Short mmCIF file of C-alpha atoms and ligand atoms in Angstrom, two decimals:
data_model
loop_
_atom_site.label_atom_id
_atom_site.label_comp_id
_atom_site.label_asym_id
_atom_site.label_seq_id
_atom_site.Cartn_x
_atom_site.Cartn_y
_atom_site.Cartn_z
CA UNK R 1 -5.70 -16.09 -43.90
CA UNK R 2 -4.96 -12.95 -43.07
CA UNK R 3 -3.18 -12.53 -39.66
CA UNK R 4 -1.32 -9.28 -37.35
CA UNK R 5 1.76 -10.53 -37.11
CA UNK R 6 4.47 -9.27 -34.36
CA UNK R 7 8.17 -9.45 -36.30
CA UNK R 8 11.27 -7.84 -34.63
CA UNK R 9 8.90 -5.87 -32.00
CA UNK R 10 6.87 -4.39 -34.86
CA UNK R 11 3.56 -4.86 -35.58
CA UNK R 12 2.39 -5.42 -39.51
CA UNK R 13 -0.04 -7.56 -41.51
CA UNK R 14 1.04 -11.26 -42.69
CA UNK R 15 -0.06 -13.88 -43.69
CA UNK R 16 -0.59 -17.88 -41.88
CA UNK R 17 -2.06 -21.26 -42.61
CA UNK R 18 -6.00 -21.43 -40.94
CA UNK R 19 -5.32 -23.12 -38.01
CA UNK R 20 -7.31 -26.38 -37.36
CA UNK R 21 -9.17 -26.76 -33.94
CA UNK R 22 -8.97 -29.80 -31.89
CA UNK R 23 -11.62 -31.98 -29.34
CA UNK R 24 -12.60 -29.48 -27.48
CA UNK R 25 -11.97 -26.51 -29.70
CA UNK R 26 -14.50 -24.10 -32.23
CA UNK R 27 -13.02 -22.80 -35.01
CA UNK R 28 -13.95 -18.80 -35.41
CA UNK R 29 -14.62 -16.86 -38.80
CA UNK R 30 -13.47 -13.52 -37.40
CA UNK R 31 -15.49 -10.32 -37.77
CA UNK R 32 -14.02 -8.30 -35.15
CA UNK R 33 -11.47 -8.33 -32.83
CA UNK R 34 -10.04 -5.54 -30.19
CA UNK R 35 -6.84 -3.90 -29.55
CA UNK R 36 -5.53 -3.81 -25.42
CA UNK R 37 -3.03 -3.51 -23.18
CA UNK R 38 -1.46 -6.02 -23.48
CA UNK R 39 -1.29 -6.35 -26.95
CA UNK R 40 1.59 -3.39 -27.41
CA UNK R 41 3.78 -5.68 -24.24
CA UNK R 42 3.48 -8.49 -26.79
CA UNK R 43 4.94 -6.71 -29.55
CA UNK R 44 7.59 -5.18 -27.22
CA UNK R 45 8.41 -8.74 -26.37
CA UNK R 46 6.74 -9.15 -22.99
CA UNK R 47 3.55 -11.02 -22.01
CA UNK R 48 3.43 -13.74 -24.16
CA UNK R 49 0.46 -16.19 -24.27
CA UNK R 50 0.51 -18.92 -21.67
CA UNK R 51 2.41 -21.97 -23.61
CA UNK R 52 -0.04 -24.40 -22.47
CA UNK R 53 -3.11 -22.44 -24.42
CA UNK R 54 -0.58 -23.75 -27.89
CA UNK R 55 -1.60 -20.46 -29.60
CA UNK R 56 1.14 -18.81 -31.69
CA UNK R 57 3.50 -15.94 -29.91
CA UNK R 58 3.62 -13.62 -32.68
CA UNK R 59 -0.13 -12.93 -33.97
CA UNK R 60 -1.41 -10.80 -30.31
CA UNK R 61 -5.20 -10.48 -30.03
CA UNK R 62 -7.02 -11.62 -26.67
CA UNK R 63 -10.67 -10.89 -27.77
CA UNK R 64 -12.77 -11.20 -31.03
CA UNK R 65 -16.01 -11.64 -32.33
CA UNK R 66 -16.90 -13.20 -34.95
CA UNK R 67 -19.29 -16.41 -36.61
CA UNK R 68 -18.89 -20.16 -35.83
CA UNK R 69 -17.36 -22.07 -38.55
CA UNK R 70 -17.10 -25.58 -36.38
CA UNK R 71 -17.46 -26.66 -32.84
CA UNK R 72 -15.63 -30.07 -31.54
CA UNK R 73 -16.98 -29.76 -28.54
CA UNK R 74 -18.41 -33.38 -27.46
CA UNK R 75 -21.94 -31.53 -26.73
CA UNK R 76 -21.87 -28.24 -29.18
CA UNK R 77 -23.52 -25.66 -27.60
CA UNK R 78 -23.71 -23.33 -30.73
CA UNK R 79 -24.54 -24.03 -34.19
CA UNK R 80 -22.59 -23.47 -37.26
CA UNK R 81 -23.21 -19.68 -38.15
CA UNK R 82 -24.24 -18.60 -34.57
CA UNK R 83 -22.65 -14.78 -33.79
CA UNK R 84 -20.47 -15.83 -30.63
CA UNK R 85 -17.56 -13.71 -28.69
CA UNK R 86 -14.79 -14.54 -26.21
CA UNK R 87 -11.88 -13.72 -24.37
CA UNK R 88 -8.69 -15.85 -25.74
CA UNK R 89 -5.37 -16.81 -24.64
CA UNK R 90 -4.00 -15.20 -27.63
CA UNK R 91 -3.97 -14.70 -31.69
CA UNK R 92 -7.31 -13.09 -31.53
CA UNK R 93 -6.14 -10.87 -34.19
CA UNK R 94 -6.66 -12.67 -37.49
CA UNK R 95 -9.59 -14.00 -39.90
CA UNK R 96 -9.87 -16.76 -38.17
CA UNK R 97 -8.94 -17.99 -34.46
CA UNK R 98 -9.51 -21.22 -32.57
CA UNK R 99 -10.85 -21.18 -28.88
CA UNK R 100 -11.46 -23.51 -26.46
CA UNK R 101 -15.37 -23.85 -26.54
CA UNK R 102 -16.89 -23.04 -23.36
CA UNK R 103 -15.07 -20.19 -23.31
CA UNK R 104 -17.66 -18.73 -26.26
CA UNK R 105 -20.32 -16.47 -25.15
CA UNK R 106 -23.60 -15.72 -27.71
CA UNK R 107 -23.02 -12.52 -29.03
CA UNK R 108 -27.03 -10.49 -27.86
CA UNK R 109 -28.71 -9.05 -31.20
CA UNK R 110 -27.90 -5.52 -29.62
CA UNK R 111 -24.13 -5.21 -30.58
CA UNK R 112 -23.01 -5.41 -33.87
CA UNK R 113 -19.56 -6.67 -34.68
CA UNK R 114 -17.62 -4.14 -33.61
CA UNK R 115 -19.09 -3.95 -30.00
CA UNK R 116 -18.89 -7.08 -29.50
CA UNK R 117 -15.50 -7.63 -30.73
CA UNK R 118 -14.29 -4.88 -27.96
CA UNK R 119 -16.93 -6.58 -25.56
CA UNK R 120 -15.26 -9.77 -23.93
CA UNK R 121 -11.38 -8.57 -22.84
CA UNK R 122 -12.74 -5.25 -20.82
CA UNK R 123 -16.02 -6.72 -19.73
CA UNK R 124 -14.98 -9.71 -17.96
CA UNK R 125 -11.89 -8.16 -16.80
CA UNK R 126 -13.98 -5.32 -14.79
CA UNK R 127 -16.45 -7.91 -13.89
CA UNK R 128 -14.57 -10.53 -12.25
CA UNK R 129 -12.24 -7.45 -10.63
CA UNK R 130 -15.49 -5.25 -8.90
CA UNK R 131 -17.69 -8.60 -8.60
CA UNK R 132 -15.23 -11.02 -7.98
CA UNK R 133 -12.43 -9.76 -6.16
CA UNK R 134 -13.61 -6.31 -4.98
CA UNK R 135 -17.00 -7.77 -3.79
CA UNK R 136 -18.26 -4.47 -5.03
CA UNK R 137 -22.04 -3.96 -3.47
CA UNK R 138 -25.03 -1.35 -3.90
CA UNK R 139 -23.99 1.90 -1.78
CA UNK R 140 -20.54 0.84 -1.70
CA UNK R 141 -18.27 3.91 -3.15
CA UNK R 142 -16.01 2.78 -6.14
CA UNK R 143 -13.33 4.88 -7.64
CA UNK R 144 -11.67 3.90 -10.63
CA UNK R 145 -8.13 4.99 -11.95
CA UNK R 146 -7.11 5.28 -14.77
CA UNK R 147 -11.50 5.28 -16.12
CA UNK R 148 -11.09 6.63 -20.18
CA UNK R 149 -9.58 3.24 -21.29
CA UNK R 150 -11.76 -0.07 -22.28
CA UNK R 151 -11.77 -1.28 -18.65
CA UNK R 152 -12.47 1.68 -17.38
CA UNK R 153 -15.39 2.49 -19.24
CA UNK R 154 -17.19 -1.01 -18.78
CA UNK R 155 -16.09 -0.22 -15.25
CA UNK R 156 -18.01 2.80 -14.73
CA UNK R 157 -21.04 1.46 -16.16
CA UNK R 158 -20.66 -1.94 -14.00
CA UNK R 159 -20.05 0.11 -10.46
CA UNK R 160 -23.42 2.10 -11.69
CA UNK R 161 -25.69 -0.58 -12.55
CA UNK R 162 -24.65 -2.16 -9.69
CA UNK R 163 -26.02 0.41 -7.24
CA UNK R 164 -22.27 1.90 -6.45
CA UNK R 165 -21.26 5.89 -6.03
CA UNK R 166 -19.32 5.99 -9.00
CA UNK R 167 -16.00 8.73 -9.55
CA UNK R 168 -14.16 7.97 -12.43
CA UNK R 169 -10.12 9.43 -12.11
CA UNK R 170 -9.75 10.62 -15.88
CA UNK R 171 -6.74 12.93 -16.39
CA UNK R 172 -7.72 13.48 -20.03
CA UNK R 173 -9.24 16.47 -18.85
CA UNK R 174 -12.14 16.38 -22.93
CA UNK R 175 -12.78 13.06 -22.20
CA UNK R 176 -14.34 13.47 -18.53
CA UNK R 177 -17.73 14.19 -19.98
CA UNK R 178 -18.29 11.23 -22.23
CA UNK R 179 -17.42 9.10 -18.62
CA UNK R 180 -19.74 11.09 -16.86
CA UNK R 181 -21.81 10.09 -19.74
CA UNK R 182 -21.39 6.59 -19.13
CA UNK R 183 -22.75 6.55 -15.85
CA UNK R 184 -20.01 7.59 -13.61
CA UNK R 185 -21.38 10.33 -10.77
CA UNK R 186 -18.59 12.36 -10.95
CA UNK R 187 -15.42 12.32 -13.61
CA UNK R 188 -12.36 14.45 -12.72
CA UNK R 189 -9.03 15.01 -12.26
CA UNK R 190 -6.95 12.32 -10.45
CA UNK R 191 -5.98 14.33 -7.25
CA UNK R 192 -9.54 15.93 -7.08
CA UNK R 193 -11.18 12.61 -7.62
CA UNK R 194 -9.49 11.22 -4.16
CA UNK R 195 -11.97 13.90 -2.27
CA UNK R 196 -14.76 11.74 -2.81
CA UNK R 197 -13.07 8.86 -0.61
CA UNK R 198 -13.65 7.09 1.52
CA UNK R 199 -14.10 4.28 -1.34
CA UNK R 200 -14.73 0.59 -0.21
CA UNK R 201 -13.58 -0.17 -3.68
CA UNK R 202 -10.65 1.23 -5.77
CA UNK R 203 -9.60 -0.63 -9.01
CA UNK R 204 -6.15 0.31 -10.05
CA UNK R 205 -5.59 0.60 -14.05
CA UNK R 206 -2.60 3.00 -13.64
CA UNK R 207 -0.60 1.24 -11.56
CA UNK R 208 1.77 1.74 -8.36
CA UNK R 209 1.58 5.40 -8.24
CA UNK R 210 -1.62 5.82 -7.16
CA UNK R 211 -0.63 3.39 -3.89
CA UNK R 212 -0.14 6.17 -1.60
CA UNK R 213 -2.70 7.97 -2.55
CA UNK R 214 -5.08 5.08 -2.86
CA UNK R 215 -4.60 3.85 0.43
CA UNK R 216 -5.00 6.84 2.16
CA UNK R 217 -8.62 7.49 0.52
CA UNK R 218 -9.30 3.71 1.41
CA UNK R 219 -12.62 3.19 3.76
CA UNK R 220 -12.51 0.60 6.51
CA UNK R 221 -12.16 -2.88 5.21
CA UNK R 222 -11.71 -1.48 1.53
CA UNK R 223 -10.06 -3.46 -1.42
CA UNK R 224 -7.86 -2.18 -3.73
CA UNK R 225 -7.95 -4.38 -6.58
CA UNK R 226 -4.84 -4.18 -8.97
CA UNK R 227 -5.02 -4.66 -12.93
CA UNK R 228 -3.17 -2.58 -14.68
CA UNK R 229 0.64 -0.88 -14.28
CA UNK R 230 1.07 0.97 -16.90
CA UNK R 231 2.28 3.76 -14.85
CA UNK R 232 4.97 1.80 -12.73
CA UNK R 233 4.75 -1.74 -11.03
CA UNK R 234 6.67 -0.54 -8.00
CA UNK R 235 5.45 1.17 -5.00
CA UNK R 236 5.29 2.65 -1.37
CA UNK R 237 2.29 0.23 0.39
CA UNK R 238 1.60 2.43 3.87
CA UNK R 239 0.74 -0.74 5.91
CA UNK R 240 -0.01 1.23 9.26
CA UNK R 241 -2.36 3.00 7.43
CA UNK R 242 -3.56 -0.39 5.48
CA UNK R 243 -4.10 -1.88 8.95
CA UNK R 244 -6.21 0.94 10.61
CA UNK R 245 -8.29 1.00 7.73
CA UNK R 246 -8.05 -3.10 7.56
CA UNK R 247 -7.35 -3.30 3.71
CA UNK R 248 -6.59 -5.63 1.18
CA UNK R 249 -4.46 -5.16 -1.58
CA UNK R 250 -5.69 -7.50 -4.29
CA UNK R 251 -4.20 -8.01 -8.06
CA UNK R 252 -4.90 -10.40 -10.81
CA UNK R 253 -4.17 -11.31 -14.74
CA UNK R 254 -6.96 -12.60 -16.50
CA UNK R 255 -4.43 -14.18 -19.02
CA UNK R 256 -3.11 -16.95 -17.24
CA UNK R 257 -6.39 -18.74 -16.04
CA UNK R 258 -7.25 -22.37 -17.04
CA UNK R 259 -9.36 -22.38 -19.85
CA UNK R 260 -11.61 -23.83 -17.22
CA UNK R 261 -11.60 -20.72 -14.95
CA UNK R 262 -12.30 -18.52 -18.09
CA UNK R 263 -15.47 -20.23 -19.09
CA UNK R 264 -16.74 -20.44 -15.64
CA UNK R 265 -16.65 -16.30 -15.91
CA UNK R 266 -17.96 -16.34 -19.24
CA UNK R 267 -20.87 -18.07 -17.60
CA UNK R 268 -20.92 -15.41 -15.43
CA UNK R 269 -20.98 -12.87 -18.05
CA UNK R 270 -23.90 -14.80 -19.62
CA UNK R 271 -26.32 -14.61 -16.56
CA UNK R 272 -25.12 -11.28 -14.98
CA UNK R 273 -23.70 -8.81 -17.36
CA UNK R 274 -25.17 -10.00 -21.06
CA UNK R 275 -28.89 -9.29 -20.22
CA UNK R 276 -28.11 -5.92 -19.50
CA UNK R 277 -26.34 -5.29 -22.96
CA UNK R 278 -29.16 -7.09 -24.32
CA UNK R 279 -31.52 -4.49 -23.11
CA UNK R 280 -29.27 -1.44 -23.70
CA UNK R 281 -28.27 -0.56 -19.92
CA UNK R 282 -24.23 -1.29 -20.57
CA UNK R 283 -22.58 -0.16 -23.80
CA UNK R 284 -18.91 -0.89 -25.72
CA UNK R 285 -17.76 2.68 -26.63
CA UNK R 286 -16.16 2.58 -30.14
CA UNK R 287 -13.19 5.04 -30.50
CA UNK R 288 -11.99 3.75 -33.79
CA UNK R 289 -12.15 0.62 -36.54
CA UNK R 290 -9.33 -0.21 -38.63
CA UNK R 291 -8.78 -2.62 -40.77
CA UNK R 292 -6.40 -5.91 -40.38
CA UNK R 293 -4.02 -4.57 -43.07
CA UNK R 294 -3.97 -1.77 -40.91
CA UNK R 295 -2.90 -3.29 -37.92
CA UNK R 296 -0.29 -0.66 -37.25
CA UNK R 297 -1.96 2.24 -37.76
CA UNK R 298 -4.41 0.49 -35.25
CA UNK R 299 -2.01 0.40 -32.93
CA UNK R 300 -0.54 3.46 -33.04
CA UNK R 301 -3.91 4.88 -32.35
CA UNK R 302 -4.18 3.02 -28.93
CA UNK R 303 -0.68 4.05 -27.68
CA UNK R 304 -1.11 7.19 -28.53
CA UNK R 305 -3.79 7.12 -25.75
CA UNK R 306 -6.22 9.46 -24.82
CA UNK R 307 -8.85 7.86 -26.30
CA UNK R 308 -12.62 7.18 -24.63
CA UNK R 309 -13.23 2.92 -25.34
CA UNK R 310 -12.00 0.79 -27.57
CA UNK R 311 -9.89 0.32 -30.66
CA UNK R 312 -10.93 -2.50 -32.72
CA UNK R 313 -9.21 -4.42 -36.16
CA UNK R 314 -12.09 -5.49 -38.59
CA UNK R 315 -10.98 -8.68 -40.14
CA UNK R 316 -14.25 -9.28 -42.73
N1 NAP P 1 -4.84 -7.74 -15.37
C1 NAP P 1 -5.64 -8.05 -16.43
O1 NAP P 1 -6.08 -9.11 -16.70
C2 NAP P 1 -5.83 -6.82 -17.11
C3 NAP P 1 -6.88 -7.05 -18.51
C4 NAP P 1 -7.06 -6.01 -19.40
C5 NAP P 1 -6.18 -4.98 -19.30
N2 NAP P 1 -5.40 -4.90 -18.06
C6 NAP P 1 -4.89 -3.87 -17.97
O2 NAP P 1 -5.39 -3.24 -17.17
C7 NAP P 1 -4.90 -1.28 -17.95
C8 NAP P 1 -6.36 -0.87 -18.63
O3 NAP P 1 -6.48 -1.62 -19.79
P1 NAP P 1 -7.30 -0.79 -20.53
O4 NAP P 1 -7.43 -2.06 -21.83
O5 NAP P 1 -8.42 -0.12 -20.35
O6 NAP P 1 -6.10 0.01 -21.75
P2 NAP P 1 -6.53 1.20 -22.23
O7 NAP P 1 -7.86 1.25 -22.90
O8 NAP P 1 -5.30 1.94 -23.30
O9 NAP P 1 -6.95 2.52 -20.88
C9 NAP P 1 -5.96 3.08 -20.29
C10 NAP P 1 -6.28 4.10 -19.54
O10 NAP P 1 -5.50 4.55 -18.69
C11 NAP P 1 -5.36 5.93 -18.26
N3 NAP P 1 -3.47 6.09 -17.99
C12 NAP P 1 -2.59 5.64 -18.98
N4 NAP P 1 -1.37 5.76 -17.47
C13 NAP P 1 -2.11 6.64 -17.22
C14 NAP P 1 -0.91 7.07 -16.02
N5 NAP P 1 0.02 7.84 -15.93
N6 NAP P 1 -1.63 8.02 -15.22
C15 NAP P 1 -3.29 8.79 -15.47
N7 NAP P 1 -4.37 8.02 -16.27
C16 NAP P 1 -2.76 6.90 -16.90
C17 NAP P 1 -5.34 6.31 -20.19
O11 NAP P 1 -5.41 7.77 -19.77
P3 NAP P 1 -5.47 8.30 -21.39
O12 NAP P 1 -6.35 7.88 -21.84
O13 NAP P 1 -5.49 9.59 -21.37
O14 NAP P 1 -4.04 7.95 -22.15
C18 NAP P 1 -6.47 5.23 -19.97
O15 NAP P 1 -7.62 5.90 -20.02
C19 NAP P 1 -3.63 -1.98 -19.21
O16 NAP P 1 -2.46 -1.41 -18.64
C20 NAP P 1 -4.02 -3.34 -19.20
O17 NAP P 1 -3.18 -3.81 -19.68
C21 NAP P 1 -4.96 -6.25 -17.37
#
């Protein structure tokens, strides 16, 4: 089968044997797989998949959509041919992938293959960060730092449907109108965005340089949820100010969670998020699609930045 392959810290097309599902796993004919922030980091030799996941560390890819070929779950939830999607620990950027069956979600009719391939990682991350960790509620003020990317566009939409007042920090001026179109009450330059606090929840997708201004703009009992650190992982935390706000700083990754935790998150998405996708209230904006054979160009486009929405690899 064709795959995206990491060789000598570079990404390119490759060929591999088709994987065989073990007990409890499903074999998926992948139609589309999203490119995410972790993928170029894995290519550079960092952030490998967890060893216990049993996926090769030289085939990247953390989300996919495709048809179920075979399920070896004790009580299969899907018939062969069913349209499914999932977050995976790795190796999604291939024509076939195996995955813990419990992590599969059904693809709503409203999503085509590219939209489905770009849904799981960013919506699971954004939902878990806002609801699971940030405890975002209707009427809260939410700041999304780095709102133009995949996770940011998911978070802006989820914040809006949850009834929050959503401020989006987007450094690229040309992209701000698109983020407001997705549901942000205002999309602004990073320094202007801080003027719209105090915030109950700050979703941090950029990193450590925002720590000082975010604590300053935090409301009483507010929470900063750190998900991305591409602009830096070490910064200054003003503990006195954090104390006076009764504030919380949380941080998390999805990739290293146990399959059971990922399965629970998939069930939460099925009940709370997929109905909103099915009725068109949540969208998966696509910036560009590339065939798997052009994976190098897809990664170059992703790392160039400046895009709104997802970059997809088509594996059909
Ligand atoms: N912890 C987890 O489980 C988890 C899961 C998924 C993703 N992540 C991380 O979360 C981050 C966002 O993911 P993504 O998929 O949304 O990535 P993405 O599509 O590349 O989006 C990143 C966004 O951050 C902006 N940005 C990057 N560096 C910036 C800087 N120095 N100052 C201001 N804005 C900056 C980008 O703006 P431009 O477009 O202008 O470059 C872009 O809008 C990544 O770091 C990713 O690795 C973590």
